[in-house]
Coordinates of C-alpha atoms in Angstrom, one line a residue:
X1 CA -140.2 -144.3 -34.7
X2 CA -137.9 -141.1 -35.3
X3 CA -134.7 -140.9 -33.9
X4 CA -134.2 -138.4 -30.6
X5 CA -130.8 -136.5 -30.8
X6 CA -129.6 -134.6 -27.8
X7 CA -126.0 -133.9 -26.8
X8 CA -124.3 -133.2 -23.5
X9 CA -120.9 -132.9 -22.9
X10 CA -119.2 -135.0 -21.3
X11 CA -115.2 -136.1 -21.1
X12 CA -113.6 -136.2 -24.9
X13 CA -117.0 -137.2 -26.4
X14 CA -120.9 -136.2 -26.8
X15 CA -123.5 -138.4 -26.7
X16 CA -127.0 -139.1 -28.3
X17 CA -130.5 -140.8 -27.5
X18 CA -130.3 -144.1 -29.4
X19 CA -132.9 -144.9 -32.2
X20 CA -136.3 -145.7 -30.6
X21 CA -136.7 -148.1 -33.7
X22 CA -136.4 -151.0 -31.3
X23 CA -139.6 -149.7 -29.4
X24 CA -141.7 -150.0 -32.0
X25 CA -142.6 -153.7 -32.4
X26 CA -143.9 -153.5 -27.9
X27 CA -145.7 -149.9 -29.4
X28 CA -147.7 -151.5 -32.0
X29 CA -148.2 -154.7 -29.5
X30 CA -149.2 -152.9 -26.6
X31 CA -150.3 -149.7 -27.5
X32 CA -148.9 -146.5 -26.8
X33 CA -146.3 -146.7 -24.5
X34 CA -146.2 -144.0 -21.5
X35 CA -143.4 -141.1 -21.7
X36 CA -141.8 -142.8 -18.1
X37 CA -141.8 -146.8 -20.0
X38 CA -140.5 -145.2 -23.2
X39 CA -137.7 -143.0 -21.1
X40 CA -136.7 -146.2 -19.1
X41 CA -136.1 -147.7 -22.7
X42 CA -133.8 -145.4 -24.1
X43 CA -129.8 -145.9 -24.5
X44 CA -127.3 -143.4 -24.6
X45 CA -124.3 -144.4 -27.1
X46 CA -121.4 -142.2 -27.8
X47 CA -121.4 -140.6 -31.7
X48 CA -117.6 -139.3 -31.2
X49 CA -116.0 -137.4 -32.8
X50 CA -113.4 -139.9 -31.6
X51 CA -110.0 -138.0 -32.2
X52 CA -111.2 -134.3 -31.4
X53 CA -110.4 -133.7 -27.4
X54 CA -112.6 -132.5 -25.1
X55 CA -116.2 -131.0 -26.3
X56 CA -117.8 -128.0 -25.1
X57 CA -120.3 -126.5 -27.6
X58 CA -122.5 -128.1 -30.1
X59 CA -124.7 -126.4 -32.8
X60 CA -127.7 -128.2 -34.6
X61 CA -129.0 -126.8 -37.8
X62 CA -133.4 -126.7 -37.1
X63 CA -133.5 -126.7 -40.9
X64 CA -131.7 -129.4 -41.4
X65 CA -131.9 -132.5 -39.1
X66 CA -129.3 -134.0 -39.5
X67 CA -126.6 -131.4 -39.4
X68 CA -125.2 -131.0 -36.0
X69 CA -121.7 -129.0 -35.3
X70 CA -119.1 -129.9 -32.2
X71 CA -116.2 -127.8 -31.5
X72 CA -113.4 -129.1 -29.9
X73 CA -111.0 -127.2 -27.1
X74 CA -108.3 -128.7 -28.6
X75 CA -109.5 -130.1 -31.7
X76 CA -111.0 -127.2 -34.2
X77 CA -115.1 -127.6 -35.7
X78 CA -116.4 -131.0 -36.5
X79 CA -119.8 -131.5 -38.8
X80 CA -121.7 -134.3 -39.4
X81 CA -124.3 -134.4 -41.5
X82 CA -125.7 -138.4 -41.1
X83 CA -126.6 -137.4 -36.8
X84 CA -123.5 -138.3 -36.0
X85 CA -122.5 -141.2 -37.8
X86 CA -119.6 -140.1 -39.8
X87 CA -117.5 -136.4 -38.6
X88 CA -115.0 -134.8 -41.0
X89 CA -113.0 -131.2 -39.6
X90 CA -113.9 -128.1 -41.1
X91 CA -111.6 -126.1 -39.8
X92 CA -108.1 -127.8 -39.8
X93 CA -105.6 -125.7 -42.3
X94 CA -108.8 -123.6 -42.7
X95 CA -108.5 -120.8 -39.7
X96 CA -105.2 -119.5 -40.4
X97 CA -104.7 -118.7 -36.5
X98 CA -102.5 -120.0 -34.0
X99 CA -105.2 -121.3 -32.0
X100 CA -107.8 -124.2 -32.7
X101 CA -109.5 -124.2 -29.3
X102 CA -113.5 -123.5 -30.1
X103 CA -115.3 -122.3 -27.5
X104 CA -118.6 -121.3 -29.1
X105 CA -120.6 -122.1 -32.2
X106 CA -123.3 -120.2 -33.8
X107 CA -125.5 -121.1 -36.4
X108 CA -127.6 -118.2 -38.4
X109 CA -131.3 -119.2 -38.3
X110 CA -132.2 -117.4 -40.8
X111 CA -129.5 -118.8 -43.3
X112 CA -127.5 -121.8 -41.9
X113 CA -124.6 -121.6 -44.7
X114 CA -123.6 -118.6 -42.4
X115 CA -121.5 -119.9 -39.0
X116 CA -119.4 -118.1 -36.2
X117 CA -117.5 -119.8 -33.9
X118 CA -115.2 -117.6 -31.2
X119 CA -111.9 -119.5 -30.2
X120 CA -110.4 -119.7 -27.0
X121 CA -112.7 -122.3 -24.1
X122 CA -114.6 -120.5 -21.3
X123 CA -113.8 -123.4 -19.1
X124 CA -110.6 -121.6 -17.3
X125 CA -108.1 -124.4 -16.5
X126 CA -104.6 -124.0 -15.2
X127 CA -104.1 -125.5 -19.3
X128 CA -106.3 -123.6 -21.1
X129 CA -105.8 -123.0 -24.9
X130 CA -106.0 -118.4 -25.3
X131 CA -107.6 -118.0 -28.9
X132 CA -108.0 -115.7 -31.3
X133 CA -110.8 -114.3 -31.6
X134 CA -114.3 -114.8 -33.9
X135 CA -114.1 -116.7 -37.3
X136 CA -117.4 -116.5 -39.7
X137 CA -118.4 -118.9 -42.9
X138 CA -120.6 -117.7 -45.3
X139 CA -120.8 -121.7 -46.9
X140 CA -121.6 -123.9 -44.4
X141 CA -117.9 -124.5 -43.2
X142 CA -116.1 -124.4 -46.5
X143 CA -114.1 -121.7 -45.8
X144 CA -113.8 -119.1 -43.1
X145 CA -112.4 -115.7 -42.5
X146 CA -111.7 -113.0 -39.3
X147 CA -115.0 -111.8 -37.9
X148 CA -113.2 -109.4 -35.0
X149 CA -112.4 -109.7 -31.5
X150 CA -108.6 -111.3 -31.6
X151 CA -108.0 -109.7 -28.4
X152 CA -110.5 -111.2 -26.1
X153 CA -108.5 -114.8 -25.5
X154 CA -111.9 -116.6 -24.8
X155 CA -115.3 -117.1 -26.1
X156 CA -118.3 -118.4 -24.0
X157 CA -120.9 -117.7 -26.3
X158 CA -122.1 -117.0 -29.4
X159 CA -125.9 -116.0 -30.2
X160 CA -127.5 -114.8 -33.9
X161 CA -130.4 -112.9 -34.6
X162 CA -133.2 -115.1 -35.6
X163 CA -134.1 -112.8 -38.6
X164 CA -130.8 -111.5 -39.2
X165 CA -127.0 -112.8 -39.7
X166 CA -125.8 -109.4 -39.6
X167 CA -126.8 -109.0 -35.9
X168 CA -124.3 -111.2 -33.7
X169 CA -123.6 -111.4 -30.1
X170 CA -120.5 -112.3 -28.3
X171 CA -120.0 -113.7 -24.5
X172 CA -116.6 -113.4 -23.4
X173 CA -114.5 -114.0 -20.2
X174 CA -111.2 -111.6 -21.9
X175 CA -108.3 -112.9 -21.0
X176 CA -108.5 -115.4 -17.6
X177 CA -105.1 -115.3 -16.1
X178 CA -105.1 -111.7 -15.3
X179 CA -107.6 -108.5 -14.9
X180 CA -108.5 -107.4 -18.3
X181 CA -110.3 -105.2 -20.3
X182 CA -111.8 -107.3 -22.8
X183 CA -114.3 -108.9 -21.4
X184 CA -118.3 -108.9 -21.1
X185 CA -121.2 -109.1 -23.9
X186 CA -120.0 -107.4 -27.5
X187 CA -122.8 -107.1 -30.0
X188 CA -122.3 -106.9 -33.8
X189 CA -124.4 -105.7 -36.3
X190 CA -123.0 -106.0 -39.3
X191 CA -121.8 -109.6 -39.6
X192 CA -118.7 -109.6 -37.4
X193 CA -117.0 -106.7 -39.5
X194 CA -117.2 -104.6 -36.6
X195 CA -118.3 -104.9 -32.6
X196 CA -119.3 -102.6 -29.8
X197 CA -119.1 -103.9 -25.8
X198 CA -122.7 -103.4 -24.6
X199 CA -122.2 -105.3 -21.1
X200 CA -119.0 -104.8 -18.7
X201 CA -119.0 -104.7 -14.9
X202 CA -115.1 -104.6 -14.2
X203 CA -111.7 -105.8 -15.5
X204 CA -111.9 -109.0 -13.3
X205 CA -115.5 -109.7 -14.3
X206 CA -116.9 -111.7 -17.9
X207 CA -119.7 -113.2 -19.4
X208 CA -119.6 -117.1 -18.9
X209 CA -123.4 -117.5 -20.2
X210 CA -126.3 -115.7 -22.2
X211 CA -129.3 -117.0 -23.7
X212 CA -132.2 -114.8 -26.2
X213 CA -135.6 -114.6 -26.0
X214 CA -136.5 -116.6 -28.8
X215 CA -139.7 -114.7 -29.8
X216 CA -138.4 -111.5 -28.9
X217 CA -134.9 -111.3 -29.9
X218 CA -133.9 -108.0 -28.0
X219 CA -134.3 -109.4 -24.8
X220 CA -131.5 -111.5 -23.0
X221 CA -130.0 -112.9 -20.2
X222 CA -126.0 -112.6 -19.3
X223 CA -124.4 -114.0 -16.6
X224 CA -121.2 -112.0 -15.3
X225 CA -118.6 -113.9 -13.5
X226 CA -115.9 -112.4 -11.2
X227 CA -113.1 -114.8 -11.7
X228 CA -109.2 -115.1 -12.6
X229 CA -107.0 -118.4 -13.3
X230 CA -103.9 -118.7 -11.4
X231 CA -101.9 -121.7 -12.2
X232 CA -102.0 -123.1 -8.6
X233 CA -105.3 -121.7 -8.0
X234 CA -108.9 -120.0 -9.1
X235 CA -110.8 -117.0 -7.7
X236 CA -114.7 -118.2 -8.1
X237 CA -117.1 -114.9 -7.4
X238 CA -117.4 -111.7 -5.7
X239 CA -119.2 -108.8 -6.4
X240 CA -118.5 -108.7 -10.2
X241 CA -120.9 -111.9 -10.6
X242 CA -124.5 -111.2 -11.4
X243 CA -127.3 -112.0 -13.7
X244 CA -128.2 -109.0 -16.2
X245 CA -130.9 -108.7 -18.3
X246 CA -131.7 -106.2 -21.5
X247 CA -134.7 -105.8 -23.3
X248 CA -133.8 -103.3 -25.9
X249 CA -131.1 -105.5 -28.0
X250 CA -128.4 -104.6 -25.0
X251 CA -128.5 -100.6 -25.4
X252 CA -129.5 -100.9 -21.6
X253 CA -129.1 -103.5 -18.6
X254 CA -130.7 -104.4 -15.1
X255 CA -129.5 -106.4 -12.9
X256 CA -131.6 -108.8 -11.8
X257 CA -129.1 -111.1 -9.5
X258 CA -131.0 -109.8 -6.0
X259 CA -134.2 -110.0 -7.4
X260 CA -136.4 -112.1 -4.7
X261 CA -135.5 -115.8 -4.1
X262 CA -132.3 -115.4 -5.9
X263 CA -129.2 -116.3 -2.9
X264 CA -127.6 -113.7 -1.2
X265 CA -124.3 -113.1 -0.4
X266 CA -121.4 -113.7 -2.8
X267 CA -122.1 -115.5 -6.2
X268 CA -119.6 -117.3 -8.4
X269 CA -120.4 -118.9 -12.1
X270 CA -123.9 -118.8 -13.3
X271 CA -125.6 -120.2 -16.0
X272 CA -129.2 -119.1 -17.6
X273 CA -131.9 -120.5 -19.6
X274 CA -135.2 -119.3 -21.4
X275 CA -137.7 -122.3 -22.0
X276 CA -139.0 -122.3 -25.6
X277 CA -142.3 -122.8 -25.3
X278 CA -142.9 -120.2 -22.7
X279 CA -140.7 -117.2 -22.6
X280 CA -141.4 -116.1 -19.5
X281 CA -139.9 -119.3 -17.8
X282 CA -136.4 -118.6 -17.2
X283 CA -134.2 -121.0 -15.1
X284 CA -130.5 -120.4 -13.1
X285 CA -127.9 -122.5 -12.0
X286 CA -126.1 -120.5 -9.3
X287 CA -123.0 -121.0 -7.1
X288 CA -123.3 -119.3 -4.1
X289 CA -123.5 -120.8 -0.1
X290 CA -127.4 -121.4 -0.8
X291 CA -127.0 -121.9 -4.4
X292 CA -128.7 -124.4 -6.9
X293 CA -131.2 -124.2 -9.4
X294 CA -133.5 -121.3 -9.9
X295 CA -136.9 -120.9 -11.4
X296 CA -138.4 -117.5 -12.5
X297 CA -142.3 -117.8 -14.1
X298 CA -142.2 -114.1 -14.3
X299 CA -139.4 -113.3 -17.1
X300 CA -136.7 -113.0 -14.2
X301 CA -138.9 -110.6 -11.4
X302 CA -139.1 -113.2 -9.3
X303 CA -137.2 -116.4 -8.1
X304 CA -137.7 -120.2 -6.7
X305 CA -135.2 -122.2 -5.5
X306 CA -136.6 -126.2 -7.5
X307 CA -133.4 -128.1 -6.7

């Protein structure tokens, strides 16, 4: 059987499915085995990197199987290119910035030798690593150069046009400790050279999440979150925090956040999803009083509290 590879992250490391090769031999004896025996089965084993720090984004190459990214908050880009296996640094010596904290990875579908990664975490702890804004490779991690946005201290994510590597989009929270200007969704359409903020609510409000449609790359989702990072303390929500949604490539936003069966009252950090297979399915982790997880079957009209 083929290997299943799926990361999370979690502590210094990310982990994988283990090889379902030892399933095979009870397959073949008994038949195919049901989706619940051959979950029950499965292992999770930690495939490092070992040395890098704490992980919170991971990039996977659809083209290429085997070719997964993991940037470290501390610890720069890793690749591997054997799932896992063996992990060299692309980016040590290579970024020419003060800063090797990674907060988001982006792989171009339509040509995977072409990368961004924005520095600086989005998880705001009371030791967070600032960065420097977005780097870009044009060889699959060789080298790299400046892609914009030095001022914006964090990066939450980074999303490519399916078609086109020219067409980049930028989630970040500015800079955490105080109210600032830079933050919210920036959107790039000529490969990083320059960038335009499409989404801000206030100086004390950021993008911490944002997903595309896949089939329809103009539409996405942004969550805004009102916070700031004291060093004794953080402020979680307010009336910054919401869930926005554009479907003209961000030239225009709703927001969607008291659409019904969505919490009321005060929200704090958000996270959003799309499912693949059916773009209209779109789920929302919340923090609020009634918070949880949040179902839409209706591209975001309408909300369902599942957990």
């Amino acid at each position: 059987m083929r290997r299943v590879v799926r990361f999370v992250t979690a502590g210094c490391f990310f982990f994988a499915v283990a090889s379902l090769v030892a399933l095979s031999a009870s397959a073949q004896s008994h038949g195919v085995l049901a989706p619940q025996q051959l979950m029950s089965q499965m292992k999770w084993r930690s495939i490092g990197p070992y040395v890098g720090g704490r992980v919170i984004t991971v990039a996977g190459v659809p083209s290429e199987p085997h070719t997964f990214y993991a940037g470290a908050v501390g610890g720069g880009v890793w690749k591997s290119t054997d799932d896992g296996l063996v992990w060299t640094n692309i980016t040590d010596g290579e970024l020419k910035c003060p800063s090797n904290s990674i907060g988001a990875i982006a792989v171009a579908p339509s040509n995977p030798k072409v990368i961004y990664i924005g520095t600086g975490e989005d998880d705001i702890r009371n030791d967070m690593i600032p960065g420097d804004g977005v780097f870009k490779s044009i060889d699959g991690g060789k080298s790299w150069h400046r892609a914009g946005l030095r001022d914006t201290h964090s990066m939450s994510i980074i999303l490519v046009d399916p078609k086109n590597p020219d067409i980049v989009y930028a989630a970040s929270m500015g800079h955490v400790f105080v109210p600032d200007p830079h933050r919210g969704v920036f959107k790039s359409t000529d490969g990083g050279k320059t960038w335009k903020k499409i989404l801000f609510v206030d100086d004390k409000t950021g993008a911490i999440d944002l997903v595309m449609d896949p089939n329809h790359p103009d539409v996405l989702y942004a969550t805004m979150w009102q916070a700031q990072r004291m060093p004794w303390g953080l402020i979680s929500g307010g009336p910054g925090s919401g869930i926005y949604k554009t479907t003209d490539g961000g030239a225009h936003w709703t927001n969607i956040s008291r659409n019904p069966g969505l919490p009321t009252g005060v929200l704090g950090r958000m996270g959003v999803t799309i499912a693949a297979s059916n773009p209209k399915i779109v789920y929302a982790i919340i923090q609020a009083k009634h918070g949880g997880v949040f179902r839409s079957d209706d591209a975001g009209a309408t909300w369902k509290r599942v957990n």
